[in-house]
Amino acid sequence: MKQFASAVALHLGFAVKRRVDDARVRRLLARLHPVSTAVPLIRIGGANDGGYLVPDDLAGVTACFSPGVDQIASFEQDLQRRGIRCFLADASVEGPPPGSGDMDFEKKFVGAWNDDRHVTMDRWMRSKLRPEDGDLILQMDIEGAEWQALLNISDEMLQAFRILVIEFHSLPHCFDEVAWALFDACLGRLAQFFHVVHAHPNNVAANFAYGDLEIPHFLEVSFLRKDRAQADGFVTRFPHPLDQPCCPDRRDRPLPSCLHASAAAPHERDAR
C-alpha cells in the first residue's frame, strides 16, 4: 500500500520524502552542545559580523586559513596583528577586502574537488604551509559548502588546526534523511578531534520552528582541539558576555534550548 501511495503521489507531481524523527534530530543537535574548559574565550574581530569568540590559546598558532571572503576582514586583521599569517580563498570576489593588508588570496571556492575554480582544503593548505609552521586556525564561512569540505579534508590536515571557527548553514534541513546523514557524518568526524566550546546563532534570519524545536538557519561554532584542554562539563549560561549580534540593527537571538546540554536528555548528551 505504501509503494502504491508513493507511486500515485509521484505520478501527480509530488516529491515523497521520509522525515527524520525528532529524537534523531535532537541527537544530531547534541553534537553541537558547547562544553566548558579551563581555556577562556576571547573575541577576535569586530563587534558584529566578522567577529567571533575563540579560545584564548593562540600562542604558537602560525597561520589562519579563511575560506569565504566578505566585505570586511576584521577577524583576519586581528590575527595578523598577533603575527599570524592569513590565507583567504573565494572565487566569487576579486580579492581581499580593501584595507585588509598583506593577505594571501586564492580565487577559488573551497570544496570537495580540484579544478580551475575549486580547491580542496588539503591541496590549498599544502601549497601554502612551510615546514616550520606550527598549529593553525580555521575560519570557514562558505555558504553551505562547509559540510563537504570538512568531510573531504584528511585527518592530518584537520588535526593541524588547533582552533576551528565555522558558520554552519542550512541546519533546519536536518529533518531530511540525506541532509541529516551529511550533517551527522561531518559533526561526528569533528567530534573525534575537537571540543565544541561556543555556539552563537547568526541573527540575519529567524530560527526555524518545528514543534518544540527551534533551529538556527546559520550557527557560528567554535572548536578547540581535544589535546589542548579537558572538557569539565557543559556550558549552561547563555549568551556569553562577549557575544554580539551579527546584524546590529536586529535583536540578537539566544541559543535555542535544543542546543543546550542542560535541556537535553541523558541519551542526547551522550551523542557528544
PDB file of C-alpha atoms in Angstrom:
ATOM      1  CA  MET A   1       0.000   0.000   0.000  1.00  0.00           C
ATOM      2  CA  LYS A   2       2.848   2.438   0.844  1.00  0.00           C
ATOM      3  CA  GLN A   3       4.507   1.709  -2.500  1.00  0.00           C
ATOM      4  CA  PHE A   4       1.200   2.277  -4.309  1.00  0.00           C
ATOM      5  CA  ALA A   5       0.617   5.574  -2.463  1.00  0.00           C
ATOM      6  CA  SER A   6       4.115   6.746  -3.298  1.00  0.00           C
ATOM      7  CA  ALA A   7       3.688   5.833  -6.951  1.00  0.00           C
ATOM      8  CA  VAL A   8       0.405   7.773  -7.133  1.00  0.00           C
ATOM      9  CA  ALA A   9       1.986  10.784  -5.445  1.00  0.00           C
ATOM     10  CA  LEU A  10       4.920  10.788  -7.858  1.00  0.00           C
ATOM     11  CA  HIS A  11       2.528  10.465 -10.811  1.00  0.00           C
ATOM     12  CA  LEU A  12       0.688  13.562  -9.570  1.00  0.00           C
ATOM     13  CA  GLY A  13       3.948  15.512  -9.357  1.00  0.00           C
ATOM     14  CA  PHE A  14       4.595  15.346  -5.621  1.00  0.00           C
ATOM     15  CA  ALA A  15       8.041  14.608  -4.177  1.00  0.00           C
ATOM     16  CA  VAL A  16       7.926  11.971  -1.446  1.00  0.00           C
ATOM     17  CA  LYS A  17      10.417  12.353   1.389  1.00  0.00           C
ATOM     18  CA  ARG A  18      10.879  10.441   4.594  1.00  0.00           C
ATOM     19  CA  ARG A  19      11.173  12.875   7.509  1.00  0.00           C
ATOM     20  CA  VAL A  20      13.778  12.258  10.199  1.00  0.00           C
ATOM     21  CA  ASP A  21      12.114  11.811  13.593  1.00  0.00           C
ATOM     22  CA  ASP A  22      12.612  14.340  16.390  1.00  0.00           C
ATOM     23  CA  ALA A  23      14.750  12.009  18.507  1.00  0.00           C
ATOM     24  CA  ARG A  24      17.394  11.649  15.788  1.00  0.00           C
ATOM     25  CA  VAL A  25      17.346  15.392  15.156  1.00  0.00           C
ATOM     26  CA  ARG A  26      17.922  16.024  18.857  1.00  0.00           C
ATOM     27  CA  ARG A  27      20.825  13.546  18.895  1.00  0.00           C
ATOM     28  CA  LEU A  28      22.356  15.368  15.941  1.00  0.00           C
ATOM     29  CA  LEU A  29      21.984  18.765  17.604  1.00  0.00           C
ATOM     30  CA  ALA A  30      23.532  17.343  20.777  1.00  0.00           C
ATOM     31  CA  ARG A  31      26.824  17.185  18.886  1.00  0.00           C
ATOM     32  CA  LEU A  32      26.779  20.995  18.991  1.00  0.00           C
ATOM     33  CA  HIS A  33      26.286  21.407  22.752  1.00  0.00           C
ATOM     34  CA  PRO A  34      29.171  23.631  23.979  1.00  0.00           C
ATOM     35  CA  VAL A  35      31.397  22.257  26.734  1.00  0.00           C
ATOM     36  CA  SER A  36      33.364  24.277  29.269  1.00  0.00           C
ATOM     37  CA  THR A  37      37.152  24.077  29.564  1.00  0.00           C
ATOM     38  CA  ALA A  38      39.817  25.894  31.559  1.00  0.00           C
ATOM     39  CA  VAL A  39      40.634  27.972  28.461  1.00  0.00           C
ATOM     40  CA  PRO A  40      38.633  31.234  28.457  1.00  0.00           C
ATOM     41  CA  LEU A  41      37.068  32.684  25.319  1.00  0.00           C
ATOM     42  CA  ILE A  42      38.129  35.963  23.741  1.00  0.00           C
ATOM     43  CA  ARG A  43      36.613  37.938  20.887  1.00  0.00           C
ATOM     44  CA  ILE A  44      38.644  38.264  17.703  1.00  0.00           C
ATOM     45  CA  GLY A  45      37.427  40.679  15.029  1.00  0.00           C
ATOM     46  CA  GLY A  46      34.754  43.358  15.087  1.00  0.00           C
ATOM     47  CA  ALA A  47      31.819  43.843  17.413  1.00  0.00           C
ATOM     48  CA  ASN A  48      29.285  42.432  14.947  1.00  0.00           C
ATOM     49  CA  ASP A  49      29.510  40.335  11.763  1.00  0.00           C
ATOM     50  CA  GLY A  50      33.082  39.201  11.194  1.00  0.00           C
ATOM     51  CA  GLY A  51      33.893  38.892  14.900  1.00  0.00           C
ATOM     52  CA  TYR A  52      34.000  35.500  16.607  1.00  0.00           C
ATOM     53  CA  LEU A  53      34.652  34.027  20.039  1.00  0.00           C
ATOM     54  CA  VAL A  54      37.689  31.744  20.136  1.00  0.00           C
ATOM     55  CA  PRO A  55      39.658  30.024  22.899  1.00  0.00           C
ATOM     56  CA  ASP A  56      42.450  32.203  24.290  1.00  0.00           C
ATOM     57  CA  ASP A  57      45.044  29.692  23.097  1.00  0.00           C
ATOM     58  CA  LEU A  58      46.686  31.425  20.131  1.00  0.00           C
ATOM     59  CA  ALA A  59      50.328  31.296  21.283  1.00  0.00           C
ATOM     60  CA  GLY A  60      52.169  29.123  18.766  1.00  0.00           C
ATOM     61  CA  VAL A  61      49.470  29.392  16.082  1.00  0.00           C
ATOM     62  CA  THR A  62      51.304  30.488  12.931  1.00  0.00           C
ATOM     63  CA  ALA A  63      48.661  30.690  10.192  1.00  0.00           C
ATOM     64  CA  CYS A  64      44.936  31.114   9.579  1.00  0.00           C
ATOM     65  CA  PHE A  65      43.078  29.602   6.640  1.00  0.00           C
ATOM     66  CA  SER A  66      39.929  31.588   5.944  1.00  0.00           C
ATOM     67  CA  PRO A  67      37.767  30.366   3.049  1.00  0.00           C
ATOM     68  CA  GLY A  68      34.858  32.661   2.267  1.00  0.00           C
ATOM     69  CA  VAL A  69      35.656  36.358   1.807  1.00  0.00           C
ATOM     70  CA  ASP A  70      33.267  39.095   2.915  1.00  0.00           C
ATOM     71  CA  GLN A  71      33.405  42.884   2.690  1.00  0.00           C
ATOM     72  CA  ILE A  72      35.302  43.042   5.962  1.00  0.00           C
ATOM     73  CA  ALA A  73      38.216  41.039   7.336  1.00  0.00           C
ATOM     74  CA  SER A  74      38.412  42.252  10.946  1.00  0.00           C
ATOM     75  CA  PHE A  75      38.962  38.705  12.239  1.00  0.00           C
ATOM     76  CA  GLU A  76      41.938  38.121   9.974  1.00  0.00           C
ATOM     77  CA  GLN A  77      43.308  41.622  10.636  1.00  0.00           C
ATOM     78  CA  ASP A  78      43.267  40.954  14.383  1.00  0.00           C
ATOM     79  CA  LEU A  79      45.161  37.717  13.800  1.00  0.00           C
ATOM     80  CA  GLN A  80      47.706  39.466  11.598  1.00  0.00           C
ATOM     81  CA  ARG A  81      48.394  41.925  14.410  1.00  0.00           C
ATOM     82  CA  ARG A  82      49.251  38.894  16.522  1.00  0.00           C
ATOM     83  CA  GLY A  83      51.761  37.723  13.917  1.00  0.00           C
ATOM     84  CA  ILE A  84      49.523  35.049  12.376  1.00  0.00           C
ATOM     85  CA  ARG A  85      49.677  34.785   8.562  1.00  0.00           C
ATOM     86  CA  CYS A  86      46.293  34.715   6.818  1.00  0.00           C
ATOM     87  CA  PHE A  87      45.266  32.826   3.696  1.00  0.00           C
ATOM     88  CA  LEU A  88      41.940  33.651   2.024  1.00  0.00           C
ATOM     89  CA  ALA A  89      40.054  31.851  -0.759  1.00  0.00           C
ATOM     90  CA  ASP A  90      36.846  32.685  -2.613  1.00  0.00           C
ATOM     91  CA  ALA A  91      36.030  32.542  -6.340  1.00  0.00           C
ATOM     92  CA  SER A  92      33.100  34.967  -6.002  1.00  0.00           C
ATOM     93  CA  VAL A  93      35.295  38.026  -5.286  1.00  0.00           C
ATOM     94  CA  GLU A  94      38.381  39.539  -6.884  1.00  0.00           C
ATOM     95  CA  GLY A  95      40.488  39.742  -3.764  1.00  0.00           C
ATOM     96  CA  PRO A  96      40.653  40.549  -0.063  1.00  0.00           C
ATOM     97  CA  PRO A  97      38.553  43.437   1.255  1.00  0.00           C
ATOM     98  CA  PRO A  98      40.111  46.904   0.815  1.00  0.00           C
ATOM     99  CA  GLY A  99      42.470  47.821   3.606  1.00  0.00           C
ATOM    100  CA  SER A 100      42.913  44.244   4.793  1.00  0.00           C
ATOM    101  CA  GLY A 101      46.686  44.362   4.473  1.00  0.00           C
ATOM    102  CA  ASP A 102      49.049  41.702   3.192  1.00  0.00           C
ATOM    103  CA  MET A 103      46.844  38.614   2.959  1.00  0.00           C
ATOM    104  CA  ASP A 104      47.413  35.735   0.571  1.00  0.00           C
ATOM    105  CA  PHE A 105      44.362  35.287  -1.695  1.00  0.00           C
ATOM    106  CA  GLU A 106      43.273  32.337  -3.854  1.00  0.00           C
ATOM    107  CA  LYS A 107      40.442  32.991  -6.316  1.00  0.00           C
ATOM    108  CA  LYS A 108      38.835  29.579  -5.856  1.00  0.00           C
ATOM    109  CA  PHE A 109      35.947  28.006  -3.992  1.00  0.00           C
ATOM    110  CA  VAL A 110      36.994  25.561  -1.270  1.00  0.00           C
ATOM    111  CA  GLY A 111      35.137  22.274  -1.597  1.00  0.00           C
ATOM    112  CA  ALA A 112      35.468  18.564  -2.347  1.00  0.00           C
ATOM    113  CA  TRP A 113      37.407  18.541  -5.654  1.00  0.00           C
ATOM    114  CA  ASN A 114      40.102  20.387  -7.577  1.00  0.00           C
ATOM    115  CA  ASP A 115      39.678  22.196 -10.881  1.00  0.00           C
ATOM    116  CA  ASP A 116      40.069  25.718 -12.277  1.00  0.00           C
ATOM    117  CA  ARG A 117      37.508  27.175  -9.819  1.00  0.00           C
ATOM    118  CA  HIS A 118      37.617  24.766  -6.881  1.00  0.00           C
ATOM    119  CA  VAL A 119      40.255  23.558  -4.463  1.00  0.00           C
ATOM    120  CA  THR A 120      40.217  21.085  -1.606  1.00  0.00           C
ATOM    121  CA  MET A 121      41.454  22.084   1.830  1.00  0.00           C
ATOM    122  CA  ASP A 122      44.358  19.624   1.525  1.00  0.00           C
ATOM    123  CA  ARG A 123      45.684  20.983  -1.768  1.00  0.00           C
ATOM    124  CA  TRP A 124      45.251  24.591  -0.678  1.00  0.00           C
ATOM    125  CA  MET A 125      46.934  24.065   2.673  1.00  0.00           C
ATOM    126  CA  ARG A 126      49.835  22.015   1.300  1.00  0.00           C
ATOM    127  CA  SER A 127      50.548  24.740  -1.276  1.00  0.00           C
ATOM    128  CA  LYS A 128      50.875  27.415   1.440  1.00  0.00           C
ATOM    129  CA  LEU A 129      52.336  25.800   4.549  1.00  0.00           C
ATOM    130  CA  ARG A 130      56.026  25.969   5.445  1.00  0.00           C
ATOM    131  CA  PRO A 131      57.963  23.193   7.192  1.00  0.00           C
ATOM    132  CA  GLU A 132      58.413  25.397  10.264  1.00  0.00           C
ATOM    133  CA  ASP A 133      54.710  26.185  10.640  1.00  0.00           C
ATOM    134  CA  GLY A 134      53.061  25.285  13.915  1.00  0.00           C
ATOM    135  CA  ASP A 135      49.377  24.868  14.722  1.00  0.00           C
ATOM    136  CA  LEU A 136      46.734  26.575  12.593  1.00  0.00           C
ATOM    137  CA  ILE A 137      43.338  28.230  12.963  1.00  0.00           C
ATOM    138  CA  LEU A 138      40.449  27.805  10.522  1.00  0.00           C
ATOM    139  CA  GLN A 139      37.727  30.407   9.979  1.00  0.00           C
ATOM    140  CA  MET A 140      35.208  28.993   7.484  1.00  0.00           C
ATOM    141  CA  ASP A 141      32.078  30.678   6.140  1.00  0.00           C
ATOM    142  CA  ILE A 142      31.384  29.216   2.695  1.00  0.00           C
ATOM    143  CA  GLU A 143      27.596  29.252   2.389  1.00  0.00           C
ATOM    144  CA  GLY A 144      26.864  25.554   2.912  1.00  0.00           C
ATOM    145  CA  ALA A 145      29.944  24.048   1.218  1.00  0.00           C
ATOM    146  CA  GLU A 146      31.471  23.552   4.680  1.00  0.00           C
ATOM    147  CA  TRP A 147      29.801  20.149   5.034  1.00  0.00           C
ATOM    148  CA  GLN A 148      31.525  18.616   2.002  1.00  0.00           C
ATOM    149  CA  ALA A 149      34.814  20.462   2.567  1.00  0.00           C
ATOM    150  CA  LEU A 150      35.114  19.227   6.163  1.00  0.00           C
ATOM    151  CA  LEU A 151      34.355  15.649   5.187  1.00  0.00           C
ATOM    152  CA  ASN A 152      36.916  15.802   2.390  1.00  0.00           C
ATOM    153  CA  ILE A 153      39.879  17.111   4.401  1.00  0.00           C
ATOM    154  CA  SER A 154      42.407  14.489   5.532  1.00  0.00           C
ATOM    155  CA  ASP A 155      42.883  13.634   9.202  1.00  0.00           C
ATOM    156  CA  GLU A 156      46.430  15.003   9.010  1.00  0.00           C
ATOM    157  CA  MET A 157      45.346  18.414   7.764  1.00  0.00           C
ATOM    158  CA  LEU A 158      42.291  18.569  10.016  1.00  0.00           C
ATOM    159  CA  GLN A 159      44.370  17.931  13.127  1.00  0.00           C
ATOM    160  CA  ALA A 160      46.840  20.636  12.095  1.00  0.00           C
ATOM    161  CA  PHE A 161      44.157  23.093  13.222  1.00  0.00           C
ATOM    162  CA  ARG A 162      44.173  23.934  16.914  1.00  0.00           C
ATOM    163  CA  ILE A 163      41.031  26.047  16.627  1.00  0.00           C
ATOM    164  CA  LEU A 164      38.102  25.928  14.213  1.00  0.00           C
ATOM    165  CA  VAL A 165      35.537  28.695  13.756  1.00  0.00           C
ATOM    166  CA  ILE A 166      32.802  27.561  11.377  1.00  0.00           C
ATOM    167  CA  GLU A 167      29.479  29.034  10.369  1.00  0.00           C
ATOM    168  CA  PHE A 168      27.191  26.087   9.665  1.00  0.00           C
ATOM    169  CA  HIS A 169      24.405  26.699   7.153  1.00  0.00           C
ATOM    170  CA  SER A 170      21.050  25.051   6.440  1.00  0.00           C
ATOM    171  CA  LEU A 171      20.697  23.308   9.807  1.00  0.00           C
ATOM    172  CA  PRO A 172      16.858  23.152   9.529  1.00  0.00           C
ATOM    173  CA  HIS A 173      17.350  20.705   6.635  1.00  0.00           C
ATOM    174  CA  CYS A 174      18.339  18.120   9.260  1.00  0.00           C
ATOM    175  CA  PHE A 175      14.785  16.728   9.063  1.00  0.00           C
ATOM    176  CA  ASP A 176      15.637  15.423   5.580  1.00  0.00           C
ATOM    177  CA  GLU A 177      17.292  11.977   5.541  1.00  0.00           C
ATOM    178  CA  VAL A 178      20.069  12.901   3.099  1.00  0.00           C
ATOM    179  CA  ALA A 179      20.942  16.167   4.849  1.00  0.00           C
ATOM    180  CA  TRP A 180      20.780  14.505   8.282  1.00  0.00           C
ATOM    181  CA  ALA A 181      23.275  11.855   7.184  1.00  0.00           C
ATOM    182  CA  LEU A 182      25.646  14.504   5.776  1.00  0.00           C
ATOM    183  CA  PHE A 183      25.426  16.693   8.878  1.00  0.00           C
ATOM    184  CA  ASP A 184      25.813  13.768  11.268  1.00  0.00           C
ATOM    185  CA  ALA A 185      28.867  12.426   9.430  1.00  0.00           C
ATOM    186  CA  CYS A 186      30.531  15.838   9.437  1.00  0.00           C
ATOM    187  CA  LEU A 187      29.817  16.682  13.085  1.00  0.00           C
ATOM    188  CA  GLY A 188      30.699  13.159  14.185  1.00  0.00           C
ATOM    189  CA  ARG A 189      34.051  13.427  12.448  1.00  0.00           C
ATOM    190  CA  LEU A 190      34.827  16.768  14.076  1.00  0.00           C
ATOM    191  CA  ALA A 191      33.881  15.335  17.471  1.00  0.00           C
ATOM    192  CA  GLN A 192      36.731  12.808  17.143  1.00  0.00           C
ATOM    193  CA  PHE A 193      39.306  15.556  17.498  1.00  0.00           C
ATOM    194  CA  PHE A 194      37.615  18.724  18.788  1.00  0.00           C
ATOM    195  CA  HIS A 195      35.510  20.072  21.633  1.00  0.00           C
ATOM    196  CA  VAL A 196      32.653  22.444  20.810  1.00  0.00           C
ATOM    197  CA  VAL A 197      33.403  25.405  23.079  1.00  0.00           C
ATOM    198  CA  HIS A 198      30.969  28.037  21.813  1.00  0.00           C
ATOM    199  CA  ALA A 199      27.851  28.366  19.653  1.00  0.00           C
ATOM    200  CA  HIS A 200      26.043  31.525  18.598  1.00  0.00           C
ATOM    201  CA  PRO A 201      23.154  31.914  16.115  1.00  0.00           C
ATOM    202  CA  ASN A 202      23.538  34.416  13.299  1.00  0.00           C
ATOM    203  CA  ASN A 203      20.571  36.772  13.676  1.00  0.00           C
ATOM    204  CA  VAL A 204      20.286  37.543   9.965  1.00  0.00           C
ATOM    205  CA  ALA A 205      17.274  35.175   9.820  1.00  0.00           C
ATOM    206  CA  ALA A 206      14.632  33.970  12.259  1.00  0.00           C
ATOM    207  CA  ASN A 207      15.110  30.496  13.699  1.00  0.00           C
ATOM    208  CA  PHE A 208      13.181  27.615  12.151  1.00  0.00           C
ATOM    209  CA  ALA A 209      10.492  26.322  14.492  1.00  0.00           C
ATOM    210  CA  TYR A 210       9.080  22.797  14.369  1.00  0.00           C
ATOM    211  CA  GLY A 211       7.065  21.643  17.368  1.00  0.00           C
ATOM    212  CA  ASP A 212       9.170  22.443  20.420  1.00  0.00           C
ATOM    213  CA  LEU A 213      12.374  22.522  18.370  1.00  0.00           C
ATOM    214  CA  GLU A 214      13.873  25.846  17.316  1.00  0.00           C
ATOM    215  CA  ILE A 215      16.837  25.570  14.952  1.00  0.00           C
ATOM    216  CA  PRO A 216      19.013  28.426  13.646  1.00  0.00           C
ATOM    217  CA  HIS A 217      19.467  28.683   9.898  1.00  0.00           C
ATOM    218  CA  PHE A 218      23.062  29.817  10.496  1.00  0.00           C
ATOM    219  CA  LEU A 219      25.121  28.864  13.550  1.00  0.00           C
ATOM    220  CA  GLU A 220      28.620  30.092  14.404  1.00  0.00           C
ATOM    221  CA  VAL A 221      30.506  27.349  16.239  1.00  0.00           C
ATOM    222  CA  SER A 222      33.984  27.465  17.790  1.00  0.00           C
ATOM    223  CA  PHE A 223      36.029  24.305  18.375  1.00  0.00           C
ATOM    224  CA  LEU A 224      39.206  23.563  20.342  1.00  0.00           C
ATOM    225  CA  ARG A 225      41.347  20.516  19.627  1.00  0.00           C
ATOM    226  CA  LYS A 226      40.969  17.989  22.407  1.00  0.00           C
ATOM    227  CA  ASP A 227      44.656  17.734  23.257  1.00  0.00           C
ATOM    228  CA  ARG A 228      44.626  21.415  24.294  1.00  0.00           C
ATOM    229  CA  ALA A 229      42.120  21.140  27.153  1.00  0.00           C
ATOM    230  CA  GLN A 230      39.852  18.776  29.010  1.00  0.00           C
ATOM    231  CA  ALA A 231      36.089  19.254  28.987  1.00  0.00           C
ATOM    232  CA  ASP A 232      34.770  19.776  32.519  1.00  0.00           C
ATOM    233  CA  GLY A 233      31.042  19.730  31.863  1.00  0.00           C
ATOM    234  CA  PHE A 234      28.639  21.559  29.616  1.00  0.00           C
ATOM    235  CA  VAL A 235      28.163  25.298  29.311  1.00  0.00           C
ATOM    236  CA  THR A 236      24.863  26.240  30.928  1.00  0.00           C
ATOM    237  CA  ARG A 237      24.814  30.054  30.775  1.00  0.00           C
ATOM    238  CA  PHE A 238      23.946  31.780  27.501  1.00  0.00           C
ATOM    239  CA  PRO A 239      24.655  34.112  25.867  1.00  0.00           C
ATOM    240  CA  HIS A 240      28.344  34.565  26.539  1.00  0.00           C
ATOM    241  CA  PRO A 241      29.164  38.106  27.787  1.00  0.00           C
ATOM    242  CA  LEU A 242      31.250  38.709  24.647  1.00  0.00           C
ATOM    243  CA  ASP A 243      28.514  37.689  22.198  1.00  0.00           C
ATOM    244  CA  GLN A 244      27.269  40.403  19.863  1.00  0.00           C
ATOM    245  CA  PRO A 245      24.523  40.316  17.194  1.00  0.00           C
ATOM    246  CA  CYS A 246      25.872  39.696  13.704  1.00  0.00           C
ATOM    247  CA  CYS A 247      23.378  42.257  12.366  1.00  0.00           C
ATOM    248  CA  PRO A 248      23.469  45.234  14.767  1.00  0.00           C
ATOM    249  CA  ASP A 249      20.107  46.585  13.597  1.00  0.00           C
ATOM    250  CA  ARG A 250      18.320  43.384  14.671  1.00  0.00           C
ATOM    251  CA  ARG A 251      17.937  41.842  18.103  1.00  0.00           C
ATOM    252  CA  ASP A 252      20.351  39.070  18.899  1.00  0.00           C
ATOM    253  CA  ARG A 253      18.911  35.569  19.002  1.00  0.00           C
ATOM    254  CA  PRO A 254      19.770  33.431  22.028  1.00  0.00           C
ATOM    255  CA  LEU A 255      20.988  29.892  21.575  1.00  0.00           C
ATOM    256  CA  PRO A 256      17.810  27.718  21.401  1.00  0.00           C
ATOM    257  CA  SER A 257      17.226  25.232  24.187  1.00  0.00           C
ATOM    258  CA  CYS A 258      17.701  22.247  21.846  1.00  0.00           C
ATOM    259  CA  LEU A 259      21.368  23.307  21.629  1.00  0.00           C
ATOM    260  CA  HIS A 260      21.770  23.448  25.424  1.00  0.00           C
ATOM    261  CA  ALA A 261      23.105  20.331  27.080  1.00  0.00           C
ATOM    262  CA  SER A 262      21.264  21.392  30.233  1.00  0.00           C
ATOM    263  CA  ALA A 263      17.971  20.915  28.380  1.00  0.00           C
ATOM    264  CA  ALA A 264      18.924  17.594  26.797  1.00  0.00           C
ATOM    265  CA  ALA A 265      18.009  14.122  27.913  1.00  0.00           C
ATOM    266  CA  PRO A 266      20.945  11.891  29.008  1.00  0.00           C
ATOM    267  CA  HIS A 267      20.947   9.878  25.747  1.00  0.00           C
ATOM    268  CA  GLU A 268      21.149  13.139  23.771  1.00  0.00           C
ATOM    269  CA  ARG A 269      24.104  14.380  25.839  1.00  0.00           C
ATOM    270  CA  ASP A 270      25.824  11.058  25.200  1.00  0.00           C
ATOM    271  CA  ALA A 271      25.880  11.897  21.467  1.00  0.00           C
ATOM    272  CA  ARG A 272      28.612  14.397  22.245  1.00  0.00           C
TER     273      ARG A 272
END
